[in-house]
Rosetta silent file (secondary structure, phi, psi, omega in degrees, C-alpha in Angstrom):
SEQUENCE: MSEGLIRSLTVKQLRALAAVADTGAVSAAARRLGVTPPAVTMQVQLLEAATELPLLDRSGDRFRPTDAGREVVEAVARIESAIRDCVAALEAMKGLEGGRVSVAIVSTAKYFAPMALGAFARAHPRVELSLVVGNRAEVLNHLRGDMVDVAIMGRPPEEIETVKTVIGEHPHIVVAPPDHPLVGRRIGPGQLTGQTFLMREQGSGTRALMERLFAEEGVKAKSGMEIGSNETIKQAVIAGLGLAFISAHTVAAEIADGRLAQIEVDGLPIMRQWHVVRRAGKRLTPPAAAMNAFLSERGAEFLPQISKKPTEL
SCORE:     score description
SCORE:     0.000 S_00000001
   1 L     0.000  -39.839 -177.683  -57.313   54.315   94.412 S_00000001
   2 H   -64.129  -37.584  179.451  -57.886   56.083   91.086 S_00000001
   3 H   -66.396  -40.694  177.426  -60.663   53.701   90.055 S_00000001
   4 H   -64.191  -38.495  178.355  -62.357   54.173   93.407 S_00000001
   5 H   -63.148  -44.692 -179.535  -62.046   57.942   93.067 S_00000001
   6 H   -60.946  -41.173 -179.322  -63.602   57.885   89.612 S_00000001
   7 H   -67.766  -27.426 -175.029  -66.526   55.813   90.860 S_00000001
   8 H   -85.941  -17.560 -178.364  -67.145   58.181   93.779 S_00000001
   9 L   -72.526  145.024  175.573  -67.258   61.415   91.743 S_00000001
  10 L  -128.154  158.069  178.372  -70.635   62.847   90.759 S_00000001
  11 H   -63.831  -35.948  178.598  -71.679   65.522   88.319 S_00000001
  12 H   -59.833  -43.649  179.088  -73.285   67.460   91.190 S_00000001
  13 H   -62.590  -46.409 -177.505  -69.949   67.607   93.017 S_00000001
  14 H   -64.335  -42.825 -179.845  -68.063   68.705   89.912 S_00000001
  15 H   -67.506  -35.108  177.756  -70.612   71.368   88.992 S_00000001
  16 H   -62.953  -45.791  179.613  -70.628   72.714   92.556 S_00000001
  17 H   -63.360  -46.231 -178.457  -66.861   73.145   92.532 S_00000001
  18 H   -61.470  -38.927 -179.118  -66.852   74.748   89.069 S_00000001
  19 H   -67.942  -41.664  177.897  -69.607   77.187   90.064 S_00000001
  20 H   -66.461  -41.642  179.733  -67.806   78.275   93.252 S_00000001
  21 H   -63.139  -35.599 -177.049  -64.504   78.624   91.372 S_00000001
  22 H   -78.507  -41.927 -176.083  -66.182   80.742   88.690 S_00000001
  23 H   -89.490  -24.178 -179.177  -68.306   82.985   90.935 S_00000001
  24 L    82.790    0.729 -177.086  -65.954   83.114   93.920 S_00000001
  25 L  -146.645  143.759  179.271  -68.797   82.644   96.389 S_00000001
  26 H   -66.516  -41.584 -178.234  -70.924   79.767   97.680 S_00000001
  27 H   -63.582  -42.802  178.926  -74.096   81.854   97.655 S_00000001
  28 H   -66.390  -38.434  177.063  -73.605   82.925   94.031 S_00000001
  29 H   -63.442  -39.329  179.562  -72.814   79.333   93.039 S_00000001
  30 H   -63.984  -41.749  178.388  -76.001   78.169   94.768 S_00000001
  31 H   -63.387  -40.168  179.966  -78.103   80.705   92.834 S_00000001
  32 H   -63.986  -39.368 -175.344  -76.529   79.587   89.569 S_00000001
  33 H   -88.419  -10.242  179.965  -77.219   75.917   90.297 S_00000001
  34 L    73.430   32.487  179.239  -80.665   76.468   91.781 S_00000001
  35 L  -130.791 -178.745  179.393  -79.817   74.858   95.131 S_00000001
  36 L   -87.515  154.556  176.191  -79.113   76.041   98.680 S_00000001
  37 H   -55.930  -41.569  177.475  -75.661   77.242   99.836 S_00000001
  38 H   -60.355  -33.122  179.006  -75.337   74.333  102.333 S_00000001
  39 H   -66.313  -39.982  177.147  -75.947   71.896   99.451 S_00000001
  40 H   -63.626  -46.718  179.834  -73.094   73.480   97.473 S_00000001
  41 H   -58.144  -43.577 -179.645  -70.786   73.365  100.506 S_00000001
  42 H   -62.628  -43.126 -179.136  -71.607   69.707  101.086 S_00000001
  43 H   -64.358  -40.571  178.183  -70.900   68.739   97.472 S_00000001
  44 H   -65.888  -41.530  179.036  -67.530   70.513   97.510 S_00000001
  45 H   -63.074  -41.053  177.348  -66.599   68.893  100.818 S_00000001
  46 H   -62.591  -38.812  179.948  -67.494   65.451   99.461 S_00000001
  47 H   -67.469  -42.167  177.596  -65.344   66.130   96.407 S_00000001
  48 H   -64.218  -37.308  178.123  -62.383   67.256   98.547 S_00000001
  49 H   -66.181  -38.080 -179.595  -62.782   64.168  100.704 S_00000001
  50 H   -69.480  -39.254 -178.453  -62.774   61.949   97.628 S_00000001
  51 H   -83.422  -18.722 -177.393  -59.686   63.590   96.110 S_00000001
  52 L    60.752   33.743  178.876  -57.935   63.956   99.472 S_00000001
  53 L  -142.903  146.705  172.443  -56.774   67.411   98.352 S_00000001
  54 L   -72.196  132.826 -176.374  -57.894   70.976   99.065 S_00000001
  55 L  -109.563  -16.738  179.751  -59.645   72.292   95.972 S_00000001
  56 E  -133.042  142.501  172.277  -60.543   75.829   97.087 S_00000001
  57 E  -118.069  145.056  175.215  -58.674   78.566   98.934 S_00000001
  58 E   -95.463  122.236  178.043  -60.311   81.581  100.514 S_00000001
  59 E  -121.461  104.828 -174.844  -58.638   84.843   99.448 S_00000001
  60 L    67.577 -124.515  179.752  -60.288   87.831  101.111 S_00000001
  61 L  -103.126   17.294 -178.773  -64.007   87.472  100.510 S_00000001
  62 E  -127.179  148.701  171.932  -63.642   85.172   97.491 S_00000001
  63 E   -92.452  137.972  176.261  -62.927   81.510   96.940 S_00000001
  64 E  -129.626  144.795 -179.385  -60.264   80.659   94.383 S_00000001
  65 E   -70.768  142.533  170.717  -59.315   77.194   93.102 S_00000001
  66 L   -74.707  179.965  176.411  -56.054   75.649   94.255 S_00000001
  67 H   -58.093  -43.424  177.991  -53.751   74.010   91.695 S_00000001
  68 H   -64.842  -38.881  179.087  -55.657   70.762   92.248 S_00000001
  69 H   -62.653  -40.245  178.481  -58.927   72.657   91.984 S_00000001
  70 H   -62.578  -38.372  177.302  -57.935   74.157   88.628 S_00000001
  71 H   -60.490  -43.363 -179.033  -57.226   70.689   87.283 S_00000001
  72 H   -67.996  -42.925 -179.235  -60.706   69.569   88.313 S_00000001
  73 H   -61.378  -41.248  177.548  -62.375   72.733   86.950 S_00000001
  74 H   -63.946  -37.517  176.982  -60.670   72.258   83.568 S_00000001
  75 H   -66.821  -37.163  178.647  -61.865   68.652   83.531 S_00000001
  76 H   -60.865  -41.237  179.172  -65.404   69.812   84.358 S_00000001
  77 H   -60.180  -40.871  178.703  -65.370   72.090   81.288 S_00000001
  78 H   -68.191  -38.413  179.014  -64.444   69.124   79.100 S_00000001
  79 H   -64.918  -44.689  178.974  -67.115   66.957   80.722 S_00000001
  80 H   -61.705  -39.009  178.053  -69.792   69.623   80.194 S_00000001
  81 H   -63.137  -42.724  179.347  -68.727   69.943   76.569 S_00000001
  82 H   -64.702  -38.310  178.706  -68.985   66.176   76.101 S_00000001
  83 H   -64.730  -44.058  178.541  -72.445   66.146   77.693 S_00000001
  84 H   -61.952  -41.919  177.996  -73.622   68.941   75.386 S_00000001
  85 H   -60.400  -42.214 -179.304  -72.216   67.079   72.377 S_00000001
  86 H   -63.641  -45.242 -179.818  -74.016   63.925   73.464 S_00000001
  87 H   -61.779  -43.724 -179.962  -77.328   65.733   73.924 S_00000001
  88 H   -63.031  -40.481  178.879  -76.999   67.395   70.521 S_00000001
  89 H   -65.306  -40.657  178.836  -76.209   64.053   68.863 S_00000001
  90 H   -65.085  -39.447  177.764  -79.193   62.399   70.551 S_00000001
  91 H   -63.510  -40.176  179.002  -81.464   65.217   69.412 S_00000001
  92 H   -63.287  -37.739  179.252  -80.165   64.823   65.880 S_00000001
  93 H   -65.355  -27.301  178.878  -80.919   61.088   66.053 S_00000001
  94 L   -84.524    2.440  178.612  -84.512   61.945   66.989 S_00000001
  95 L    86.317   12.519  179.032  -84.778   64.055   63.846 S_00000001
  96 L   -77.033  150.028  177.932  -84.560   67.404   65.620 S_00000001
  97 L   -94.587   -1.651 -175.394  -83.079   70.336   63.759 S_00000001
  98 L   -83.702 -150.704 -175.839  -81.786   71.927   66.946 S_00000001
  99 E   118.812 -173.837 -175.078  -78.637   71.450   68.953 S_00000001
 100 E  -138.411  141.930  176.199  -75.835   73.706   70.055 S_00000001
 101 E  -130.896  130.699  176.205  -72.616   74.965   68.470 S_00000001
 102 E  -110.705  131.257 -176.031  -69.849   76.777   70.321 S_00000001
 103 E  -126.865  133.452  172.238  -67.450   78.943   68.321 S_00000001
 104 E  -109.193  138.552  177.065  -64.306   80.759   69.483 S_00000001
 105 E  -132.034  142.959  171.670  -62.907   83.634   67.457 S_00000001
 106 E   -67.786  151.901 -170.959  -59.774   85.717   67.866 S_00000001
 107 H   -58.346  -32.322  179.821  -60.701   89.306   68.625 S_00000001
 108 H   -64.983  -27.316 -177.931  -59.637   90.556   65.186 S_00000001
 109 H   -75.642   -7.884 -177.626  -62.195   88.233   63.568 S_00000001
 110 H   -69.170   -7.416  178.690  -65.084   89.999   65.291 S_00000001
 111 H   -84.326   -7.103  174.699  -65.163   92.427   62.344 S_00000001
 112 L  -140.773  -30.214 -174.708  -66.556   89.746   60.037 S_00000001
 113 H   -58.655  -42.549  179.037  -67.257   86.510   61.947 S_00000001
 114 H   -57.216  -32.682  178.015  -70.535   87.690   63.576 S_00000001
 115 H   -67.527  -38.622  177.337  -71.978   88.316   60.107 S_00000001
 116 H   -66.211  -43.400  179.818  -71.079   84.778   59.074 S_00000001
 117 H   -65.960  -35.440  177.360  -72.571   83.349   62.271 S_00000001
 118 H   -63.424  -40.254  177.951  -75.686   85.456   61.738 S_00000001
 119 H   -65.412  -39.634  177.245  -76.145   83.999   58.266 S_00000001
 120 H   -63.247  -43.281 -178.478  -75.735   80.488   59.681 S_00000001
 121 H   -62.511  -38.503  178.359  -78.278   81.258   62.416 S_00000001
 122 H   -66.473  -33.311  179.114  -80.830   82.449   59.869 S_00000001
 123 H   -78.697  -23.567 -178.651  -80.361   79.237   57.900 S_00000001
 124 L  -132.572   70.510 -171.456  -80.582   77.099   61.076 S_00000001
 125 L   -63.748  -18.555 -177.901  -82.903   79.019   63.426 S_00000001
 126 L   -94.904   -0.544  177.216  -83.270   76.174   65.927 S_00000001
 127 E   -88.019  127.484  178.421  -79.519   75.779   66.503 S_00000001
 128 E   -84.593  129.108 -178.764  -78.263   77.534   69.633 S_00000001
 129 E  -105.758  139.070  173.932  -75.014   79.445   69.081 S_00000001
 130 E  -124.639  128.069 -175.608  -72.380   80.189   71.711 S_00000001
 131 E  -120.761  130.909  175.456  -69.609   82.682   70.871 S_00000001
 132 E  -120.188  130.871  179.316  -66.332   83.238   72.723 S_00000001
 133 E  -117.050  131.831  178.981  -64.000   86.106   71.761 S_00000001
 134 E  -161.656  179.146  174.188  -60.374   86.254   72.919 S_00000001
 135 L   -79.607  179.913 -174.122  -56.805   86.703   71.812 S_00000001
 136 H   -57.639  -45.254 -177.858  -54.890   83.902   70.126 S_00000001
 137 H   -61.546  -39.877 -179.167  -53.658   82.355   73.398 S_00000001
 138 H   -68.987  -39.825  178.422  -57.174   82.321   74.854 S_00000001
 139 H   -65.304  -39.279  177.395  -58.689   80.745   71.741 S_00000001
 140 H   -62.281  -38.785  177.873  -56.001   78.046   71.773 S_00000001
 141 H   -62.476  -38.961  178.513  -56.879   77.258   75.391 S_00000001
 142 H   -67.412  -39.912  176.394  -60.521   76.795   74.409 S_00000001
 143 H   -65.004  -46.668 -177.209  -59.548   74.477   71.559 S_00000001
 144 H   -61.331  -38.031 -177.584  -57.124   72.523   73.719 S_00000001
 145 L   -88.895    8.858 -178.979  -59.699   72.080   76.465 S_00000001
 146 L    56.352   32.944  179.816  -62.502   71.020   74.086 S_00000001
 147 L   -87.936  -10.105  176.422  -64.546   73.975   75.302 S_00000001
 148 L  -135.992  159.827  178.606  -65.563   74.945   71.747 S_00000001
 149 L   -82.072  -49.075 -178.178  -66.453   73.058   68.593 S_00000001
 150 E  -139.068  162.910  178.283  -64.632   75.223   66.063 S_00000001
 151 E  -134.928  148.455  172.753  -62.505   78.351   66.044 S_00000001
 152 E  -110.847  120.885 -175.525  -61.917   81.156   63.566 S_00000001
 153 E  -155.768  174.685  177.555  -58.317   82.346   63.679 S_00000001
 154 L   -81.878 -102.980 -177.476  -55.301   83.248   61.596 S_00000001
 155 L   -70.219  119.948  178.376  -52.316   80.929   61.892 S_00000001
 156 L   -64.408  151.533 -178.019  -53.462   77.472   63.071 S_00000001
 157 L   -70.647  147.775  175.143  -51.597   76.104   66.101 S_00000001
 158 L   -94.716  -23.150 -174.899  -48.686   73.733   65.636 S_00000001
 159 L   -84.898   -6.620  177.508  -48.800   72.421   69.204 S_00000001
 160 L  -122.695  134.741  177.470  -52.339   71.054   68.840 S_00000001
 161 L   -75.927  118.464 -174.790  -53.347   68.490   66.213 S_00000001
 162 E  -130.163  165.506  168.088  -56.106   70.189   64.249 S_00000001
 163 E  -112.849  124.592 -173.119  -58.180   69.968   61.089 S_00000001
 164 E  -131.293  150.773  176.824  -58.158   73.335   59.339 S_00000001
 165 E  -136.608  136.214  178.853  -59.689   74.926   56.254 S_00000001
 166 E   -72.439  130.095  173.499  -58.781   78.262   54.681 S_00000001
 167 E   -88.884  -47.776 -178.926  -61.601   80.817   54.765 S_00000001
 168 E   174.420 -174.297 -174.996  -59.819   83.590   52.888 S_00000001
 169 E   -79.823  152.078 -176.478  -57.038   86.170   52.869 S_00000001
 170 E  -135.966   96.330 -175.593  -56.187   88.323   55.889 S_00000001
 171 E   -83.669  147.517  175.556  -54.164   91.486   55.138 S_00000001
 172 E  -124.970  136.632 -174.852  -52.101   93.454   57.679 S_00000001
 173 E  -137.528  174.708  172.864  -51.078   97.085   57.197 S_00000001
 174 E  -108.267  130.602 -179.708  -49.638  100.086   59.045 S_00000001
 175 E  -120.732  157.022 -177.229  -52.058  102.907   59.844 S_00000001
 176 E  -148.993  168.844  170.203  -51.581  106.479   61.049 S_00000001
 177 L   -63.112  150.637 -176.384  -53.580  109.660   61.550 S_00000001
 178 L   -58.734  -26.478 -177.617  -54.358  111.234   58.142 S_00000001
 179 L   -94.613   13.168  179.943  -52.016  114.187   58.812 S_00000001
 180 L   -69.114  142.544 -177.182  -48.979  112.053   59.681 S_00000001
 181 L   -58.845  -25.561 -178.494  -45.829  112.993   57.676 S_00000001
 182 L   -84.369  -12.117  179.669  -45.455  109.451   56.285 S_00000001
 183 L   -70.884  135.852  179.581  -48.960  109.368   54.830 S_00000001
 184 L    90.457    0.240  177.995  -49.038  109.824   51.064 S_00000001
 185 L  -118.062  151.484  170.601  -45.462  108.574   50.560 S_00000001
 186 E   -93.841  120.066 -176.065  -44.112  105.194   49.529 S_00000001
 187 E  -124.265  160.745  171.183  -41.520  104.192   52.118 S_00000001
 188 L   -85.755  159.005 -179.741  -39.272  101.263   52.900 S_00000001
 189 H   -55.679  -34.207 -178.193  -39.775   99.338   56.157 S_00000001
 190 H   -61.131  -24.377 -179.830  -36.593  100.881   57.587 S_00000001
 191 H   -74.376   -4.381  173.396  -38.218  104.309   57.571 S_00000001
 192 H   -82.713  -11.254  177.243  -40.523  103.112   60.335 S_00000001
 193 L   -57.838  134.917  179.666  -37.519  103.119   62.668 S_00000001
 194 L    89.335  -13.543  178.080  -37.981  105.663   65.436 S_00000001
 195 L   -78.569  147.302  177.253  -41.760  105.776   65.050 S_00000001
 196 E   -85.713  126.731  179.993  -43.915  105.028   68.097 S_00000001
 197 E  -115.377  131.502  172.547  -46.097  101.943   67.650 S_00000001
 198 E   -83.498  133.550 -169.150  -49.124  101.041   69.727 S_00000001
 199 E  -121.742  147.726  169.234  -49.072   97.304   70.344 S_00000001
 200 L   -71.243  167.490 -177.578  -51.495   94.516   71.119 S_00000001
 201 L   -73.374  162.585  173.210  -50.903   92.491   74.269 S_00000001
 202 L   -59.568  139.234 -175.977  -48.606   89.469   74.550 S_00000001
 203 L   100.845  -12.320  178.609  -50.453   86.419   73.227 S_00000001
 204 L   -82.738  135.707  177.211  -51.939   88.345   70.314 S_00000001
 205 H   -66.164  -34.564  178.710  -51.271   86.940   66.845 S_00000001
 206 H   -63.341  -42.783  179.249  -51.097   90.466   65.387 S_00000001
 207 H   -64.819  -42.171  179.708  -48.344   91.429   67.816 S_00000001
 208 H   -60.743  -40.530  179.357  -46.369   88.264   67.051 S_00000001
 209 H   -66.562  -41.389  178.454  -46.586   89.017   63.311 S_00000001
 210 H   -62.153  -45.647 -178.500  -45.489   92.636   63.841 S_00000001
 211 H   -64.009  -36.574  177.961  -42.503   91.609   65.947 S_00000001
 212 H   -66.678  -44.475  178.828  -41.477   89.069   63.330 S_00000001
 213 H   -60.261  -48.922 -177.485  -41.738   91.630   60.523 S_00000001
 214 H   -63.657  -37.932  179.203  -39.738   94.254   62.418 S_00000001
 215 H   -65.574  -41.868 -177.861  -37.041   91.744   63.351 S_00000001
 216 H   -70.709  -31.628 -177.696  -36.653   90.572   59.734 S_00000001
 217 H   -95.922   -2.326  179.817  -36.563   94.136   58.361 S_00000001
 218 L    69.694   27.140 -179.877  -34.363   95.559   61.136 S_00000001
 219 L   -78.931  125.286  178.080  -37.000   98.097   62.168 S_00000001
 220 L  -107.562   81.064 -178.658  -36.191   99.720   65.524 S_00000001
 221 L   -88.201  158.227  174.419  -39.536  101.215   66.485 S_00000001
 222 E   -84.694  138.689  178.850  -40.410  102.845   69.782 S_00000001
 223 E   -85.458  119.090  174.770  -42.813  100.878   71.936 S_00000001
 224 E   -91.252 -146.781 -179.453  -45.888  102.867   72.808 S_00000001
 225 E   -68.842  147.210  171.545  -48.792  101.702   74.909 S_00000001
 226 E   -96.306  121.537 -170.988  -49.705   98.022   75.083 S_00000001
 227 L  -129.715  131.141 -175.750  -53.433   97.782   74.402 S_00000001
 228 L   -92.052   19.720 -177.448  -55.587   94.670   74.454 S_00000001
 229 L  -144.126  129.131  175.849  -58.290   95.957   72.099 S_00000001
 230 H   -61.940  -37.080 -179.984  -58.246   96.796   68.402 S_00000001
 231 H   -61.765  -43.575 -179.978  -60.966   99.384   68.988 S_00000001
 232 H   -68.232  -38.591  177.457  -58.859  101.194   71.591 S_00000001
 233 H   -60.232  -43.873 -179.606  -55.779  101.013   69.374 S_00000001
 234 H   -60.866  -44.804 -179.752  -57.716  102.632   66.520 S_00000001
 235 H   -65.025  -35.792  179.295  -58.903  105.463   68.744 S_00000001
 236 H   -68.104  -37.902  176.992  -55.378  105.978   70.085 S_00000001
 237 H   -66.746  -43.812  178.243  -53.965  106.217   66.553 S_00000001
 238 H   -57.883  -36.478 -179.320  -56.706  108.680   65.573 S_00000001
 239 L   -76.882   -3.990  177.239  -55.721  110.733   68.647 S_00000001
 240 L    85.463   20.427 -178.108  -52.107  110.877   67.410 S_00000001
 241 L   -84.721   -5.402  179.162  -50.568  108.666   70.109 S_00000001
 242 L   156.911 -178.157  175.446  -48.675  106.500   67.616 S_00000001
 243 E   -98.077  171.108  177.030  -48.881  104.213   64.602 S_00000001
 244 E  -144.972  138.202  168.041  -50.264  100.700   64.531 S_00000001
 245 E   -94.505  119.675 -166.357  -49.562   97.504   62.626 S_00000001
 246 E  -151.408  159.038  175.107  -53.043   96.070   62.381 S_00000001
 247 E   -64.816  131.594  178.204  -55.404   93.861   60.415 S_00000001
 248 H   -62.715  -25.536  179.721  -56.855   95.760   57.461 S_00000001
 249 H   -67.714  -22.627 -177.569  -60.200   94.156   58.250 S_00000001
 250 H   -85.726  -16.842 -172.870  -60.375   96.058   61.534 S_00000001
 251 L  -120.113   11.790 -176.391  -59.807   99.533   60.065 S_00000001
 252 H   -58.910  -43.471 -177.608  -61.713   99.435   56.776 S_00000001
 253 H   -67.231  -41.604 -177.978  -64.459  101.778   58.005 S_00000001
 254 H   -68.371  -35.173  176.494  -62.049  104.300   59.539 S_00000001
 255 H   -69.898  -39.791 -178.579  -59.923  104.435   56.381 S_00000001
 256 H   -63.710  -36.405 -178.091  -63.018  104.800   54.218 S_00000001
 257 L   -97.141    7.950  171.802  -64.297  107.787   56.186 S_00000001
 258 L    84.203    8.445  177.792  -60.885  109.440   56.504 S_00000001
 259 L   -80.292  -24.177  175.241  -60.295  109.027   60.230 S_00000001
 260 L  -130.471  159.073  176.628  -57.281  106.784   59.588 S_00000001
 261 E  -134.210  145.790  176.383  -54.852  106.488   56.684 S_00000001
 262 E   -85.741  132.769  173.133  -52.747  103.594   55.453 S_00000001
 263 E   -86.483  126.722 -178.361  -49.010  104.172   55.215 S_00000001
 264 E   -80.135  102.477 -177.652  -47.704  102.738   51.934 S_00000001
 265 E  -112.139  131.333  177.376  -44.814  100.513   53.048 S_00000001
 266 L   -54.439  132.461  178.984  -42.839   98.344   50.613 S_00000001
 267 L    90.239   -7.057  178.365  -43.802   94.708   51.170 S_00000001
 268 L  -111.687  152.269    5.670  -47.124   95.530   52.793 S_00000001
 269 L   -74.753  148.850  168.664  -49.832   94.503   53.168 S_00000001
 270 E   -80.794  127.224 -175.594  -48.656   91.199   54.566 S_00000001
 271 E  -105.400  108.733  171.366  -51.292   88.693   53.565 S_00000001
 272 E   -96.212 -163.227  178.978  -52.031   85.919   56.003 S_00000001
 273 E  -135.927  147.431  170.775  -55.080   83.676   55.902 S_00000001
 274 E   -88.654  141.617  179.076  -58.175   83.163   57.976 S_00000001
 275 E  -130.525  150.541  162.999  -58.932   79.564   58.947 S_00000001
 276 E  -101.249  128.103 -169.722  -61.738   77.614   60.507 S_00000001
 277 E  -128.006  140.392  170.800  -60.056   75.188   62.900 S_00000001
 278 E  -137.449  152.041  179.542  -61.207   72.245   64.998 S_00000001
 279 E   -69.877  134.983 -172.215  -59.271   69.881   67.211 S_00000001
 280 L   -59.770  -35.295 -176.173  -58.524   66.681   65.301 S_00000001
 281 L   -85.237   -0.074 -175.776  -59.694   64.370   68.085 S_00000001
 282 L   -89.877  128.994  177.617  -63.029   66.109   68.669 S_00000001
 283 L   -85.253  120.700 -178.610  -66.153   64.455   67.306 S_00000001
 284 L   -83.319  135.253  172.008  -68.426   67.091   65.837 S_00000001
 285 L   -72.031  165.400  178.870  -72.155   66.888   66.404 S_00000001
 286 H   -54.546  -44.843  177.684  -74.369   67.400   63.327 S_00000001
 287 H   -63.004  -39.891  179.549  -74.936   71.122   64.111 S_00000001
 288 H   -66.400  -39.388  177.332  -71.203   71.665   64.719 S_00000001
 289 H   -63.914  -36.885  178.137  -70.343   69.814   61.498 S_00000001
 290 H   -66.297  -39.874  177.124  -72.832   72.039   59.662 S_00000001
 291 H   -63.781  -45.466  179.850  -71.176   75.142   61.120 S_00000001
 292 H   -58.630  -44.528 -179.719  -67.713   73.893   60.150 S_00000001
 293 H   -66.724  -40.091 -179.744  -68.894   73.228   56.601 S_00000001
 294 H   -61.939  -47.400 -179.393  -70.679   76.605   56.376 S_00000001
 295 H   -65.719  -37.582 -179.967  -67.590   78.563   57.446 S_00000001
 296 H   -66.545  -40.045 -173.343  -65.351   76.517   55.132 S_00000001
 297 H   -89.461  -32.512 -172.261  -67.574   76.959   52.101 S_00000001
 298 H  -123.118   -2.242 -176.827  -69.072   80.422   52.614 S_00000001
 299 H   -56.958  -34.614 -177.810  -66.887   82.210   55.156 S_00000001
 300 H   -63.441  -23.145 -179.490  -65.033   84.148   52.441 S_00000001
 301 H   -62.085  -23.232 -172.352  -68.283   85.905   51.470 S_00000001
 302 H  -101.379    2.738  179.159  -68.123   87.933   54.689 S_00000001
 303 L   -84.437  137.383  173.828  -64.510   89.134   54.407 S_00000001
 304 L   -61.675  148.167  179.569  -63.847   92.768   53.420 S_00000001
 305 L   -96.164  138.382  173.828  -62.235   93.114   50.000 S_00000001
 306 L  -128.301  159.755 -175.879  -58.900   94.901   49.502 S_00000001
 307 L  -111.456    3.341 -178.179  -57.002   95.720   46.326 S_00000001
 308 L   -74.152  147.843  177.052  -53.422   95.726   47.631 S_00000001
 309 L   -74.084  128.045 -174.775  -50.908   93.280   46.249 S_00000001
 310 L   -77.471  153.584  171.959  -50.129   90.677   48.935 S_00000001
 311 E  -126.950  128.528 -178.857  -46.746   89.852   50.392 S_00000001
 312 L   -81.301  143.768  173.621  -46.202   86.507   52.112 S_00000001
 313 L  -145.181    0.000    0.000  -44.506   86.287   55.508 S_00000001
């Protein structure tokens, strides 16, 4: 049965399902694909008939994929990625300088990665770039699903076999409003006990590092708001809503202009590393290989410089 199912599937059917699952509506999927709504409905029905499973559920005025539908949609993303890789490789074989590269970056890397990608784009103007920004968990999902060529992140995953290269150092510090009582003093980690900390969301690498540090140092901090954006966290700290354990690369401008201040804590900054990562089993097209090499060799040029003595964790 599985061989027959594989032979009966078509790219049109798969793309129709993925478009409906993404947009939530047949009409919107039809506009995206450049076909009529009945054509989309027919392709989805043929796919459901072939799989002998319901692939979409209607919830209110939107369609959502069933568990079986999600499996197919995830497979479609991998198929589309493979098709793009194939097209890029064929173009390279014809001597074209173009192609496409998809890059995922953790949200903290957006303070330097776009400058690196911009430099690559200027050196390779005919290469199309695609950028995805997310937290650590989201970037890992993109790597795992072969939805991107390379990723820029801190700690490489252990659960996925990858090829990784160090870009440079990545410091983490504690910041506060400039008038906070702890600013201007050298303190031990224990003196952070009782302070309110604004935290990134679950799945964030910064939050995981903070929780590990506090557990090892016995810091009993108060949990403030959980915020999924470094920009919002910075504004909340400036407003006096709490302290933050954060990447120094994200707050360099605010510290320089006096809107934020670094609290001098023994053992900080904690120095991690930035990496360019790709899944070990993924074959890179020539443009993607060029991007990987560029980030590995020149990525450090775009990192902010700090003068603090690092501490490993």
